[in-house]
Short mmCIF file of C-alpha atoms in Angstrom, two decimals:
data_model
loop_
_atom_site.label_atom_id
_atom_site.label_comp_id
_atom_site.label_asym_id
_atom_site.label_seq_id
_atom_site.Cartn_x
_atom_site.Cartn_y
_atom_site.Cartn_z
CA UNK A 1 -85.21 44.63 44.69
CA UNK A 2 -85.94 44.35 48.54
CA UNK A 3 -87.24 41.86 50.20
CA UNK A 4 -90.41 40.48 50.94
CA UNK A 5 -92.37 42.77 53.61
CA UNK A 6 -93.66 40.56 56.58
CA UNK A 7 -97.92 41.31 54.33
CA UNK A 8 -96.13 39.98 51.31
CA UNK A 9 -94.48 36.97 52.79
CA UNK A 10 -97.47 35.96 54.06
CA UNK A 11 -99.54 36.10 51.06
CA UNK A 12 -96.94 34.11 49.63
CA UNK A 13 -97.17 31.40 51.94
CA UNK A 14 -100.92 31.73 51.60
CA UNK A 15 -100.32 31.30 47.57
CA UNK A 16 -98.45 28.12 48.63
CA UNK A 17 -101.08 26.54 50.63
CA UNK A 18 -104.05 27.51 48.00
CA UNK A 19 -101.87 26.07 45.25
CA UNK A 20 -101.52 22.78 47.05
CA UNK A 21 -105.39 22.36 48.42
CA UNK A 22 -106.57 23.53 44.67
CA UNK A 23 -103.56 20.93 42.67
CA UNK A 24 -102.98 18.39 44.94
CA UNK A 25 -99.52 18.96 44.32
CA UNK A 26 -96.63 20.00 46.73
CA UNK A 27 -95.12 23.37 46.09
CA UNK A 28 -92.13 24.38 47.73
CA UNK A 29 -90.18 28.32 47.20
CA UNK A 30 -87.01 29.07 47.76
CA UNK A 31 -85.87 32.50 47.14
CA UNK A 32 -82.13 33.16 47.75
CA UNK A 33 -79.28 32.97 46.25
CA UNK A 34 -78.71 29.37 45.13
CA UNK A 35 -75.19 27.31 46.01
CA UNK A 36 -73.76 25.72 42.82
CA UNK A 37 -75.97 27.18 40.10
CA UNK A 38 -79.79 27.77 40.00
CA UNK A 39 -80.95 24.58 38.22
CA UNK A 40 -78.59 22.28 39.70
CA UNK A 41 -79.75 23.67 43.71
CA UNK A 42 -83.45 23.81 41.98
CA UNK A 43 -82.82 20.21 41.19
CA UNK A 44 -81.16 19.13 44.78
CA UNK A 45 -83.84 20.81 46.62
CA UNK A 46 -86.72 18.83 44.59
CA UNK A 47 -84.70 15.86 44.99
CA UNK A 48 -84.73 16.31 49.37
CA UNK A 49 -88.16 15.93 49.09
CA UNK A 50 -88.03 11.97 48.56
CA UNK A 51 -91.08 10.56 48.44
CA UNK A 52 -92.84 13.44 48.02
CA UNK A 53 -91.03 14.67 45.02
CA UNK A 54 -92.87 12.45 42.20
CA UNK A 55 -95.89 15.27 43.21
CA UNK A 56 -93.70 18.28 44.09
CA UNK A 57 -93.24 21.67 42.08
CA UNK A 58 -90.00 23.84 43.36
CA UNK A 59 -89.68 26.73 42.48
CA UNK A 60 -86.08 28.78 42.80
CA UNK A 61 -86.51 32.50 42.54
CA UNK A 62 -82.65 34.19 43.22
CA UNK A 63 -83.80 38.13 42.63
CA UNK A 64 -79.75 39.08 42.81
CA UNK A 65 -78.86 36.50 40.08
CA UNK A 66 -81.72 37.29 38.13
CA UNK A 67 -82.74 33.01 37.84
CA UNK A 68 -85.93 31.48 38.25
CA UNK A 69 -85.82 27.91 38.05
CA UNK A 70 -89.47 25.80 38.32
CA UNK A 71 -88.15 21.69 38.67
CA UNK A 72 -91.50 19.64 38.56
CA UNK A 73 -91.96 15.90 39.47
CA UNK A 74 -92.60 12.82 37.46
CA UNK A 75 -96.58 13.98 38.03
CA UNK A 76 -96.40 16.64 38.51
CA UNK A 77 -94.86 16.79 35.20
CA UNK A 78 -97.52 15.38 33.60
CA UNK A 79 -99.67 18.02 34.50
CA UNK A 80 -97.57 20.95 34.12
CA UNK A 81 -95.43 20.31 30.72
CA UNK A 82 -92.31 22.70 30.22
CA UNK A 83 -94.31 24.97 28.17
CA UNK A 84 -96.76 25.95 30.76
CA UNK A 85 -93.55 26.27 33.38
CA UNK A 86 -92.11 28.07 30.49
CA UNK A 87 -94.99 30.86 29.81
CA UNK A 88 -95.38 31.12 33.31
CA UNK A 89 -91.77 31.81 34.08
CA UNK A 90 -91.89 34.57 31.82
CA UNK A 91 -94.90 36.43 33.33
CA UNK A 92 -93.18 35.91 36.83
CA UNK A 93 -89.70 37.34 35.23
CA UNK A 94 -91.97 40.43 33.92
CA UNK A 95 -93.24 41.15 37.52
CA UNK A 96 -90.00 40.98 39.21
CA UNK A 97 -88.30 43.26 36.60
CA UNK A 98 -90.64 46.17 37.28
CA UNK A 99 -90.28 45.60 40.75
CA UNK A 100 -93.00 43.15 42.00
CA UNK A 101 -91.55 40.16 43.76
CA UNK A 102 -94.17 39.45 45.92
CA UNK A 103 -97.05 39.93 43.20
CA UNK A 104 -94.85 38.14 40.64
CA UNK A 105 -94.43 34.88 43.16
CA UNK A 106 -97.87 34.77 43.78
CA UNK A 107 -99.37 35.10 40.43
CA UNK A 108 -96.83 31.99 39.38
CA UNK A 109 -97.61 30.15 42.41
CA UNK A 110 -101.73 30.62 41.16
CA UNK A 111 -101.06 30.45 37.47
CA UNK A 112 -98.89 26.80 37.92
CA UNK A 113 -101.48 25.28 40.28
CA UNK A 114 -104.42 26.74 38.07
CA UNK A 115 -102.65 24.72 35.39
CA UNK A 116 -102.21 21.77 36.77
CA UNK A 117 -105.55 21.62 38.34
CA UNK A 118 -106.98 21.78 34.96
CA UNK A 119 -104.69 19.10 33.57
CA UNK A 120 -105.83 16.69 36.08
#
């Protein structure tokens, strides 16, 4: 899989910003390939956020790896149990395995803040 086209990147980034005016949550992306295992870096990344992390989603995508990792606050938690992160991990992991980063990122990025906006 390629990656993103300058259009795509930027509707990501627009996905971003949406999800955090809609949830009042922080969400962060990193897509890459992750140093020391996808949950662990998932985990280290959330944790550099400090202060902000209690409201912070991160989500790891590494397309070469084939991991998606979605690490969620202590509220942000609250709002978004594993099951939701779970269901929507699996839609994402759909998208990207017919080809569709872009449309897969964004539709998580929507789908997690659409949840936790509900839950609030």
């Amino acid at each position: 899989m390629r990656a993103l086209t300058g259009e795509q990147a930027d509707d990501v980034r627009q996905a971003l910003m949406s999800a955090e005016r809609r949830s009042g949550l922080r969400f962060g992306l990193f897509l890459g390939e992750p140093v020391g295992g996808g949950r662990h870096f998932a985990e280290k990344l959330h944790a550099a956020l400090g202060a902000e992390a209690a409201d912070a989603v991160v989500l790891l995508v590494d397309v070469k790896g084939h991991a998606l990792e979605i690490v969620t606050g202590e509220n942000a938690g609250r709002r978004l149990p594993d099951a939701a992160c779970g269901l929507t991990a699996m839609s994402m992991a759909t998208s990207f395995s017919v080809g569709d980063l872009a449309g897969g990122l964004v539709y998580g990025i929507g789908a997690l803040a659409e949840q936790a906006t509900a839950r609030r």
